[in-house]
Amino acid sequence: MANVIDIAGLPPERVVFSPSPLAELGAALHVLSEPGHHPGLHGWATATASGLKPDLADRLHEADFLWRSARCDLLLPARPGATLTEELDALDRLDDETYLTAAFEISCSISYTRCRPSPLVDAGARARVREMAAARGPRQAAFVDRMLKDPDELRVWLRRLLEDCQQAFFADTWQRVRLQLAADARHKAELLQRKGLAEALTAASAALSLSEDGDQVVADKLVAGRTTAAGEGLTLIPTAFGWPHLLVVQAPGWRPVIQYPVGSPELPAPAALELVQLRLEALAHPMRMRLCRTLARGPHTTGELSEAHGITPPEVSRHIAVLNKAGLLTTRRRGRYVLHQLDLTSVARLGTDFLETVLR
């Protein structure tokens, strides 16, 4: 499974790396709503949340469906501006139908990749939005009803909320990270010019790649989706608040946007989805779990494992082959004997790899 962005015929200059204050604010708000996703930012999240005034904290809770479980497309601008005000002005220029459809897209939509009518003009879409909002609680239901009844008033309310976040904590946060993000975007743009898009994508994230024919950008995520950058271009936005998430805007009619976490030495490279699935499947068999228990204690030959577990050497070899293919064993030769041992480092990362995979 993967997110695929078709870029056939897209000139390199239509691929843009740029920081975005609004996207970084959206990422920061997500961290405040789901600190468990971001253990490395626990200190920032705790300090920031404790410093919020009660009124601002309540308003953030009221609207957090825009950034909690996923990020609303409104918070990932396709054409980043130099300031938060500039990007909020661009949102103000959207018509009500486009604005509300994007706002409700993640939390109140069955399909993310299919064109849908606006809930402002379609009774069925409006009923669906209200039903899904009600399932998420009375606060979200009330918020959605207010947006449907008076979009202009809620748009003003949401802008004021983001501006209050800017004043309360984000101005200082942005001042701290903006130079890092600008440097990262500049570095990726230089890689794009000197070495090509494949090199720039890999540098941005190990979960991003270019197809062999060069016509598709592929994001290794646990979700399938497809969109095109033809005629629109592609925007890649670095974030200091993103890991382990890799966000892809692929809504029909929107310029594709990828928000990638800025790499640092302490962050592990993301494991491929296929490898995580392979390892989970390898450990699902009860006999392989029993073999792992033995192999965790030290190196063993196939014959030793056969005798210890009461199965034939060919059966042991088949199980060992599965565990080896999943990268869960180390193997070394001692004379005419081959010794197998559990790779404790790979096994210890399995839970983290799984969590990063489903959150990516």
mmCIF file of C-alpha atoms in Angstrom:
data_model
loop_
_atom_site.group_PDB
_atom_site.id
_atom_site.type_symbol
_atom_site.label_atom_id
_atom_site.label_comp_id
_atom_site.label_asym_id
_atom_site.label_seq_id
_atom_site.Cartn_x
_atom_site.Cartn_y
_atom_site.Cartn_z
ATOM 1 C CA MET A 1 0.000 0.000 0.000
ATOM 2 C CA ALA A 2 1.153 3.516 -0.738
ATOM 3 C CA ASN A 3 0.149 7.051 -1.592
ATOM 4 C CA VAL A 4 1.014 7.735 -5.224
ATOM 5 C CA ILE A 5 1.357 11.163 -6.840
ATOM 6 C CA ASP A 6 1.566 11.163 -10.631
ATOM 7 C CA ILE A 7 4.166 13.659 -11.850
ATOM 8 C CA ALA A 8 4.537 12.584 -15.499
ATOM 9 C CA GLY A 9 5.701 15.582 -17.517
ATOM 10 C CA LEU A 10 6.021 17.827 -14.463
ATOM 11 C CA PRO A 11 8.985 20.224 -14.830
ATOM 12 C CA PRO A 12 11.434 20.150 -11.883
ATOM 13 C CA GLU A 13 10.750 23.810 -11.136
ATOM 14 C CA ARG A 14 7.138 22.913 -10.260
ATOM 15 C CA VAL A 15 8.411 20.863 -7.314
ATOM 16 C CA VAL A 16 8.768 23.242 -4.362
ATOM 17 C CA PHE A 17 10.415 22.736 -0.974
ATOM 18 C CA SER A 18 9.299 25.440 1.456
ATOM 19 C CA PRO A 19 8.571 25.904 5.177
ATOM 20 C CA SER A 20 5.087 27.014 6.165
ATOM 21 C CA PRO A 21 4.082 28.774 9.411
ATOM 22 C CA LEU A 22 0.492 27.535 9.107
ATOM 23 C CA ALA A 23 1.554 23.923 8.483
ATOM 24 C CA GLU A 24 3.946 24.096 11.437
ATOM 25 C CA LEU A 25 1.188 25.504 13.655
ATOM 26 C CA GLY A 26 -1.069 22.632 12.557
ATOM 27 C CA ALA A 27 1.676 20.147 13.440
ATOM 28 C CA ALA A 28 2.205 21.808 16.826
ATOM 29 C CA LEU A 29 -1.537 21.702 17.581
ATOM 30 C CA HIS A 30 -1.566 17.998 16.725
ATOM 31 C CA VAL A 31 1.265 17.404 19.213
ATOM 32 C CA LEU A 32 -0.745 19.209 21.908
ATOM 33 C CA SER A 33 -3.791 17.026 21.140
ATOM 34 C CA GLU A 34 -1.903 13.724 20.828
ATOM 35 C CA PRO A 35 1.334 13.976 22.847
ATOM 36 C CA GLY A 36 1.507 10.190 22.959
ATOM 37 C CA HIS A 37 2.362 10.193 19.253
ATOM 38 C CA HIS A 38 5.431 12.330 19.928
ATOM 39 C CA PRO A 39 7.377 11.180 23.018
ATOM 40 C CA GLY A 40 10.362 13.293 21.974
ATOM 41 C CA LEU A 41 8.231 16.440 22.296
ATOM 42 C CA HIS A 42 6.704 15.575 25.652
ATOM 43 C CA GLY A 43 8.521 18.405 27.422
ATOM 44 C CA TRP A 44 7.382 21.020 24.893
ATOM 45 C CA ALA A 45 3.797 19.730 24.919
ATOM 46 C CA THR A 46 3.574 19.700 28.719
ATOM 47 C CA ALA A 47 5.054 23.170 29.129
ATOM 48 C CA THR A 48 2.914 24.675 26.355
ATOM 49 C CA ALA A 49 -0.346 23.067 27.491
ATOM 50 C CA SER A 50 0.175 24.136 31.096
ATOM 51 C CA GLY A 51 0.712 27.730 29.962
ATOM 52 C CA LEU A 52 -2.513 27.999 27.938
ATOM 53 C CA LYS A 53 -5.273 30.193 29.299
ATOM 54 C CA PRO A 54 -8.457 28.186 30.036
ATOM 55 C CA ASP A 55 -10.475 29.984 27.351
ATOM 56 C CA LEU A 56 -7.907 29.210 24.644
ATOM 57 C CA ALA A 57 -7.577 25.597 25.804
ATOM 58 C CA ASP A 58 -11.374 25.165 25.593
ATOM 59 C CA ARG A 59 -11.535 26.621 22.096
ATOM 60 C CA LEU A 60 -8.690 24.379 20.932
ATOM 61 C CA HIS A 61 -10.536 21.354 22.273
ATOM 62 C CA GLU A 62 -13.694 22.435 20.455
ATOM 63 C CA ALA A 63 -11.979 22.504 17.058
ATOM 64 C CA ASP A 64 -9.367 19.787 17.546
ATOM 65 C CA PHE A 65 -10.954 17.444 15.002
ATOM 66 C CA LEU A 66 -9.177 19.639 12.436
ATOM 67 C CA TRP A 67 -5.780 18.399 13.608
ATOM 68 C CA ARG A 68 -6.120 15.544 16.122
ATOM 69 C CA SER A 69 -6.568 12.257 14.227
ATOM 70 C CA ALA A 70 -5.378 13.689 10.917
ATOM 71 C CA ARG A 71 -4.580 17.116 9.537
ATOM 72 C CA CYS A 72 -7.216 19.212 7.807
ATOM 73 C CA ASP A 73 -6.107 20.208 4.291
ATOM 74 C CA LEU A 74 -6.662 23.857 5.204
ATOM 75 C CA LEU A 75 -3.624 23.601 7.475
ATOM 76 C CA LEU A 76 -1.300 22.387 4.711
ATOM 77 C CA PRO A 77 -1.033 25.257 2.213
ATOM 78 C CA ALA A 78 0.005 24.330 -1.311
ATOM 79 C CA ARG A 79 1.678 27.713 -1.710
ATOM 80 C CA PRO A 80 3.317 28.538 1.621
ATOM 81 C CA GLY A 81 3.605 32.163 2.634
ATOM 82 C CA ALA A 82 6.300 33.985 4.531
ATOM 83 C CA THR A 83 4.071 34.654 7.557
ATOM 84 C CA LEU A 84 1.084 33.101 9.269
ATOM 85 C CA THR A 85 -0.971 36.196 8.444
ATOM 86 C CA GLU A 86 -0.206 35.819 4.751
ATOM 87 C CA GLU A 87 -1.316 32.195 4.781
ATOM 88 C CA LEU A 88 -4.494 32.960 6.744
ATOM 89 C CA ASP A 89 -5.298 35.689 4.209
ATOM 90 C CA ALA A 90 -5.047 33.044 1.468
ATOM 91 C CA LEU A 91 -7.540 30.854 3.364
ATOM 92 C CA ASP A 92 -9.910 33.819 3.613
ATOM 93 C CA ARG A 93 -9.991 33.991 -0.186
ATOM 94 C CA LEU A 94 -11.431 30.467 -0.481
ATOM 95 C CA ASP A 95 -15.160 30.266 -1.112
ATOM 96 C CA ASP A 96 -17.349 28.781 1.623
ATOM 97 C CA GLU A 97 -18.012 25.514 -0.216
ATOM 98 C CA THR A 98 -14.318 24.780 -0.768
ATOM 99 C CA TYR A 99 -13.425 25.834 2.769
ATOM 100 C CA LEU A 100 -16.030 23.666 4.510
ATOM 101 C CA THR A 101 -15.504 20.642 2.288
ATOM 102 C CA ALA A 102 -11.803 20.746 3.183
ATOM 103 C CA ALA A 103 -12.538 21.295 6.870
ATOM 104 C CA PHE A 104 -14.815 18.246 7.067
ATOM 105 C CA GLU A 105 -12.806 16.068 4.711
ATOM 106 C CA ILE A 106 -10.871 13.936 7.191
ATOM 107 C CA SER A 107 -13.250 13.489 10.104
ATOM 108 C CA CYS A 108 -16.602 13.515 8.336
ATOM 109 C CA SER A 109 -15.990 11.827 4.997
ATOM 110 C CA ILE A 110 -16.190 8.198 3.851
ATOM 111 C CA SER A 111 -13.645 8.548 1.066
ATOM 112 C CA TYR A 112 -10.719 10.917 1.008
ATOM 113 C CA THR A 113 -9.843 10.431 -2.644
ATOM 114 C CA ARG A 114 -13.288 10.744 -4.244
ATOM 115 C CA CYS A 115 -14.830 14.075 -5.212
ATOM 116 C CA ARG A 116 -17.761 14.918 -2.965
ATOM 117 C CA PRO A 117 -20.413 17.615 -3.057
ATOM 118 C CA SER A 118 -20.188 20.377 -0.485
ATOM 119 C CA PRO A 119 -22.371 19.922 2.632
ATOM 120 C CA LEU A 120 -23.509 23.519 2.102
ATOM 121 C CA VAL A 121 -25.347 22.631 -1.094
ATOM 122 C CA ASP A 122 -26.008 18.881 -0.850
ATOM 123 C CA ALA A 123 -28.507 17.551 1.706
ATOM 124 C CA GLY A 124 -27.011 14.063 1.710
ATOM 125 C CA ALA A 125 -23.496 15.349 2.367
ATOM 126 C CA ARG A 126 -24.834 17.619 5.106
ATOM 127 C CA ALA A 127 -26.622 14.734 6.834
ATOM 128 C CA ARG A 128 -23.503 12.581 6.582
ATOM 129 C CA VAL A 129 -21.318 15.300 8.101
ATOM 130 C CA ARG A 130 -23.729 15.818 10.991
ATOM 131 C CA GLU A 131 -24.013 12.076 11.646
ATOM 132 C CA MET A 132 -20.260 11.535 11.799
ATOM 133 C CA ALA A 133 -19.739 14.655 13.901
ATOM 134 C CA ALA A 134 -22.369 13.499 16.411
ATOM 135 C CA ALA A 135 -20.547 10.177 16.770
ATOM 136 C CA ARG A 136 -17.456 12.101 17.865
ATOM 137 C CA GLY A 137 -19.189 13.920 20.697
ATOM 138 C CA PRO A 138 -21.392 16.913 21.484
ATOM 139 C CA ARG A 139 -18.618 19.495 21.135
ATOM 140 C CA GLN A 140 -17.800 18.470 17.589
ATOM 141 C CA ALA A 141 -21.481 18.145 16.691
ATOM 142 C CA ALA A 142 -22.139 21.694 17.918
ATOM 143 C CA PHE A 143 -19.073 23.007 16.087
ATOM 144 C CA VAL A 144 -20.155 21.378 12.813
ATOM 145 C CA ASP A 145 -23.703 22.697 13.157
ATOM 146 C CA ARG A 146 -22.382 26.218 13.671
ATOM 147 C CA MET A 147 -20.144 25.946 10.609
ATOM 148 C CA LEU A 148 -23.039 24.744 8.462
ATOM 149 C CA LYS A 149 -25.431 27.424 9.699
ATOM 150 C CA ASP A 150 -23.031 30.367 9.587
ATOM 151 C CA PRO A 151 -19.796 29.591 7.731
ATOM 152 C CA ASP A 152 -18.624 33.193 7.721
ATOM 153 C CA GLU A 153 -18.894 33.522 11.495
ATOM 154 C CA LEU A 154 -17.017 30.264 12.079
ATOM 155 C CA ARG A 155 -14.302 31.185 9.597
ATOM 156 C CA VAL A 156 -13.700 34.386 11.539
ATOM 157 C CA TRP A 157 -13.759 32.371 14.786
ATOM 158 C CA LEU A 158 -11.203 29.861 13.507
ATOM 159 C CA ARG A 159 -8.866 32.555 12.208
ATOM 160 C CA ARG A 160 -8.999 34.309 15.563
ATOM 161 C CA LEU A 161 -8.241 31.003 17.283
ATOM 162 C CA LEU A 162 -5.113 30.464 15.174
ATOM 163 C CA GLU A 163 -4.035 34.066 15.727
ATOM 164 C CA ASP A 164 -4.485 33.634 19.476
ATOM 165 C CA CYS A 165 -2.264 30.535 19.291
ATOM 166 C CA GLN A 166 0.295 32.658 17.506
ATOM 167 C CA GLN A 167 0.242 35.170 20.331
ATOM 168 C CA ALA A 168 0.114 32.620 23.152
ATOM 169 C CA PHE A 169 2.921 30.268 22.127
ATOM 170 C CA PHE A 170 3.495 29.804 18.420
ATOM 171 C CA ALA A 171 5.367 33.026 17.681
ATOM 172 C CA ASP A 172 8.162 31.915 20.014
ATOM 173 C CA THR A 173 8.038 28.359 18.674
ATOM 174 C CA TRP A 174 8.212 29.514 15.056
ATOM 175 C CA GLN A 175 11.096 31.845 15.853
ATOM 176 C CA ARG A 176 12.969 28.852 17.266
ATOM 177 C CA VAL A 177 12.412 26.432 14.354
ATOM 178 C CA ARG A 178 12.010 28.605 11.258
ATOM 179 C CA LEU A 179 15.721 28.874 10.439
ATOM 180 C CA GLN A 180 16.131 25.112 10.732
ATOM 181 C CA LEU A 181 13.156 24.512 8.445
ATOM 182 C CA ALA A 182 14.296 27.110 5.913
ATOM 183 C CA ALA A 183 17.774 25.549 5.831
ATOM 184 C CA ASP A 184 16.308 22.084 5.334
ATOM 185 C CA ALA A 185 14.042 23.242 2.497
ATOM 186 C CA ARG A 186 16.965 25.059 0.851
ATOM 187 C CA HIS A 187 19.143 21.951 1.091
ATOM 188 C CA LYS A 188 16.463 19.747 -0.491
ATOM 189 C CA ALA A 189 15.918 22.289 -3.279
ATOM 190 C CA GLU A 190 19.644 22.250 -4.018
ATOM 191 C CA LEU A 191 19.638 18.447 -4.109
ATOM 192 C CA LEU A 192 16.721 18.598 -6.547
ATOM 193 C CA GLN A 193 18.670 20.909 -8.860
ATOM 194 C CA ARG A 194 22.006 19.088 -8.644
ATOM 195 C CA LYS A 195 21.062 15.412 -8.300
ATOM 196 C CA GLY A 196 17.399 15.139 -9.251
ATOM 197 C CA LEU A 197 14.071 14.459 -7.596
ATOM 198 C CA ALA A 198 14.834 10.887 -6.490
ATOM 199 C CA GLU A 199 17.769 12.088 -4.389
ATOM 200 C CA ALA A 200 15.775 14.979 -2.913
ATOM 201 C CA LEU A 201 12.839 12.735 -1.960
ATOM 202 C CA THR A 202 15.053 10.161 -0.258
ATOM 203 C CA ALA A 203 16.814 12.935 1.657
ATOM 204 C CA ALA A 204 13.451 14.257 2.835
ATOM 205 C CA SER A 205 12.239 10.880 4.089
ATOM 206 C CA ALA A 206 13.184 7.234 3.681
ATOM 207 C CA ALA A 207 9.455 6.625 3.210
ATOM 208 C CA LEU A 208 9.458 8.719 -0.004
ATOM 209 C CA SER A 209 10.728 7.445 -3.340
ATOM 210 C CA LEU A 210 10.510 8.000 -7.080
ATOM 211 C CA SER A 211 9.188 5.200 -9.281
ATOM 212 C CA GLU A 212 11.609 3.568 -11.708
ATOM 213 C CA ASP A 213 10.072 5.369 -14.682
ATOM 214 C CA GLY A 214 10.277 8.689 -12.824
ATOM 215 C CA ASP A 215 6.556 9.359 -13.300
ATOM 216 C CA GLN A 216 5.349 8.806 -9.731
ATOM 217 C CA VAL A 217 6.215 9.952 -6.233
ATOM 218 C CA VAL A 218 5.494 7.092 -3.827
ATOM 219 C CA ALA A 219 4.883 7.565 -0.098
ATOM 220 C CA ASP A 220 5.248 4.315 1.851
ATOM 221 C CA LYS A 221 2.172 4.610 4.070
ATOM 222 C CA LEU A 222 -0.424 2.207 5.435
ATOM 223 C CA VAL A 223 -3.096 3.675 3.171
ATOM 224 C CA ALA A 224 -3.708 3.583 -0.563
ATOM 225 C CA GLY A 225 -4.356 6.762 -2.501
ATOM 226 C CA ARG A 226 -3.592 8.404 -5.800
ATOM 227 C CA THR A 227 -3.578 11.941 -7.128
ATOM 228 C CA THR A 228 -1.810 13.948 -9.794
ATOM 229 C CA ALA A 229 0.508 16.925 -9.704
ATOM 230 C CA ALA A 230 0.163 17.573 -13.437
ATOM 231 C CA GLY A 231 -0.665 21.214 -14.100
ATOM 232 C CA GLU A 232 -0.502 22.069 -10.413
ATOM 233 C CA GLY A 233 2.906 21.066 -9.129
ATOM 234 C CA LEU A 234 4.016 19.501 -5.867
ATOM 235 C CA THR A 235 4.844 21.169 -2.541
ATOM 236 C CA LEU A 236 7.004 19.571 0.160
ATOM 237 C CA ILE A 237 6.953 21.180 3.615
ATOM 238 C CA PRO A 238 9.460 20.330 6.364
ATOM 239 C CA THR A 239 8.314 20.227 9.983
ATOM 240 C CA ALA A 240 10.089 20.016 13.315
ATOM 241 C CA PHE A 241 6.915 18.631 14.958
ATOM 242 C CA GLY A 242 6.066 15.849 12.522
ATOM 243 C CA TRP A 243 7.898 12.626 13.350
ATOM 244 C CA PRO A 244 6.719 9.878 12.959
ATOM 245 C CA HIS A 245 4.018 11.256 10.659
ATOM 246 C CA LEU A 246 4.372 11.739 6.923
ATOM 247 C CA LEU A 247 1.346 13.680 5.648
ATOM 248 C CA VAL A 248 0.146 13.639 2.047
ATOM 249 C CA VAL A 249 -2.609 15.916 0.727
ATOM 250 C CA GLN A 250 -4.178 14.045 -2.158
ATOM 251 C CA ALA A 251 -7.689 15.461 -2.295
ATOM 252 C CA PRO A 252 -9.159 15.897 -5.784
ATOM 253 C CA GLY A 253 -8.793 19.457 -7.005
ATOM 254 C CA TRP A 254 -6.027 20.341 -4.542
ATOM 255 C CA ARG A 255 -2.357 20.730 -5.351
ATOM 256 C CA PRO A 256 -0.578 17.767 -3.733
ATOM 257 C CA VAL A 257 1.351 18.573 -0.564
ATOM 258 C CA ILE A 258 3.740 16.388 1.444
ATOM 259 C CA GLN A 259 4.736 17.373 4.969
ATOM 260 C CA TYR A 260 7.831 15.486 6.089
ATOM 261 C CA PRO A 261 9.629 15.497 9.462
ATOM 262 C CA VAL A 262 13.051 17.103 9.498
ATOM 263 C CA GLY A 263 15.577 14.358 10.101
ATOM 264 C CA SER A 264 17.986 14.306 13.011
ATOM 265 C CA PRO A 265 20.586 11.758 14.168
ATOM 266 C CA GLU A 266 18.470 10.548 17.082
ATOM 267 C CA LEU A 267 15.472 9.661 14.880
ATOM 268 C CA PRO A 268 15.562 6.112 13.451
ATOM 269 C CA ALA A 269 14.853 5.603 9.770
ATOM 270 C CA PRO A 270 11.284 4.369 9.249
ATOM 271 C CA ALA A 271 10.932 0.652 8.618
ATOM 272 C CA ALA A 272 9.293 -0.325 5.353
ATOM 273 C CA LEU A 273 5.655 -1.380 5.691
ATOM 274 C CA GLU A 274 6.339 -4.719 4.001
ATOM 275 C CA LEU A 275 9.126 -5.513 6.469
ATOM 276 C CA VAL A 276 6.938 -4.763 9.509
ATOM 277 C CA GLN A 277 4.162 -6.948 8.099
ATOM 278 C CA LEU A 278 6.644 -9.725 7.293
ATOM 279 C CA ARG A 279 7.970 -9.712 10.857
ATOM 280 C CA LEU A 280 4.527 -9.770 12.444
ATOM 281 C CA GLU A 281 3.486 -12.666 10.201
ATOM 282 C CA ALA A 282 6.705 -14.540 10.987
ATOM 283 C CA LEU A 283 6.022 -14.323 14.719
ATOM 284 C CA ALA A 284 2.364 -15.311 14.397
ATOM 285 C CA HIS A 285 3.218 -19.038 14.209
ATOM 286 C CA PRO A 286 3.352 -20.707 17.681
ATOM 287 C CA MET A 287 6.329 -22.924 16.802
ATOM 288 C CA ARG A 288 8.358 -19.958 15.564
ATOM 289 C CA MET A 289 7.580 -18.164 18.824
ATOM 290 C CA ARG A 290 8.919 -21.193 20.721
ATOM 291 C CA LEU A 291 12.041 -21.254 18.560
ATOM 292 C CA CYS A 292 12.540 -17.548 19.243
ATOM 293 C CA ARG A 293 12.431 -18.232 22.967
ATOM 294 C CA THR A 294 15.329 -20.636 22.577
ATOM 295 C CA LEU A 295 17.246 -18.473 20.110
ATOM 296 C CA ALA A 296 16.945 -15.448 22.393
ATOM 297 C CA ARG A 297 19.080 -17.259 24.966
ATOM 298 C CA GLY A 298 21.978 -18.032 22.639
ATOM 299 C CA PRO A 299 23.061 -19.448 19.256
ATOM 300 C CA HIS A 300 21.774 -22.887 18.253
ATOM 301 C CA THR A 301 22.161 -25.241 15.314
ATOM 302 C CA THR A 302 19.251 -26.697 13.379
ATOM 303 C CA GLY A 303 19.926 -30.083 14.957
ATOM 304 C CA GLU A 304 19.831 -28.658 18.479
ATOM 305 C CA LEU A 305 16.551 -26.905 17.776
ATOM 306 C CA SER A 306 15.088 -30.067 16.260
ATOM 307 C CA GLU A 307 15.942 -32.086 19.339
ATOM 308 C CA ALA A 308 14.799 -29.418 21.789
ATOM 309 C CA HIS A 309 11.385 -28.885 20.198
ATOM 310 C CA GLY A 310 10.606 -32.375 18.900
ATOM 311 C CA ILE A 311 10.293 -31.520 15.226
ATOM 312 C CA THR A 312 12.320 -32.678 12.226
ATOM 313 C CA PRO A 313 15.383 -30.742 10.971
ATOM 314 C CA PRO A 314 13.613 -29.868 7.670
ATOM 315 C CA GLU A 315 10.731 -28.340 9.673
ATOM 316 C CA VAL A 316 13.198 -26.307 11.711
ATOM 317 C CA SER A 317 14.914 -25.155 8.515
ATOM 318 C CA ARG A 318 11.609 -23.936 7.068
ATOM 319 C CA HIS A 319 10.819 -21.931 10.195
ATOM 320 C CA ILE A 320 14.369 -20.557 10.314
ATOM 321 C CA ALA A 321 14.049 -19.465 6.676
ATOM 322 C CA VAL A 322 10.897 -17.481 7.488
ATOM 323 C CA LEU A 323 12.541 -15.784 10.475
ATOM 324 C CA ASN A 324 15.655 -15.050 8.432
ATOM 325 C CA LYS A 325 13.641 -13.518 5.608
ATOM 326 C CA ALA A 326 11.977 -11.243 8.169
ATOM 327 C CA GLY A 327 15.395 -10.112 9.396
ATOM 328 C CA LEU A 328 14.846 -11.448 12.920
ATOM 329 C CA LEU A 329 17.900 -13.727 13.126
ATOM 330 C CA THR A 330 21.655 -13.491 12.875
ATOM 331 C CA THR A 331 23.519 -16.452 11.415
ATOM 332 C CA ARG A 332 27.202 -17.381 11.613
ATOM 333 C CA ARG A 333 29.231 -20.433 10.693
ATOM 334 C CA ARG A 334 31.454 -22.289 13.147
ATOM 335 C CA GLY A 335 33.344 -24.979 11.262
ATOM 336 C CA ARG A 336 30.755 -27.258 9.693
ATOM 337 C CA TYR A 337 27.990 -25.956 11.956
ATOM 338 C CA VAL A 338 25.652 -23.028 11.248
ATOM 339 C CA LEU A 339 24.509 -21.189 14.355
ATOM 340 C CA HIS A 340 21.296 -19.128 14.483
ATOM 341 C CA GLN A 341 20.466 -16.519 17.103
ATOM 342 C CA LEU A 342 17.635 -14.046 17.627
ATOM 343 C CA ASP A 343 18.544 -10.472 16.597
ATOM 344 C CA LEU A 344 17.543 -8.766 19.838
ATOM 345 C CA THR A 345 17.931 -5.258 18.419
ATOM 346 C CA SER A 346 15.477 -5.921 15.582
ATOM 347 C CA VAL A 347 13.005 -7.611 17.920
ATOM 348 C CA ALA A 348 13.252 -4.791 20.462
ATOM 349 C CA ARG A 349 12.308 -2.275 17.759
ATOM 350 C CA LEU A 350 9.311 -4.285 16.566
ATOM 351 C CA GLY A 351 6.758 -2.492 18.741
ATOM 352 C CA THR A 352 8.179 0.922 17.866
ATOM 353 C CA ASP A 353 8.301 0.036 14.163
ATOM 354 C CA PHE A 354 4.667 -1.077 14.280
ATOM 355 C CA LEU A 355 3.574 2.106 16.019
ATOM 356 C CA GLU A 356 5.534 4.312 13.600
ATOM 357 C CA THR A 357 4.014 2.390 10.682
ATOM 358 C CA VAL A 358 0.398 2.908 11.710
ATOM 359 C CA LEU A 359 1.062 6.554 12.652
ATOM 360 C CA ARG A 360 3.021 7.403 9.514
#
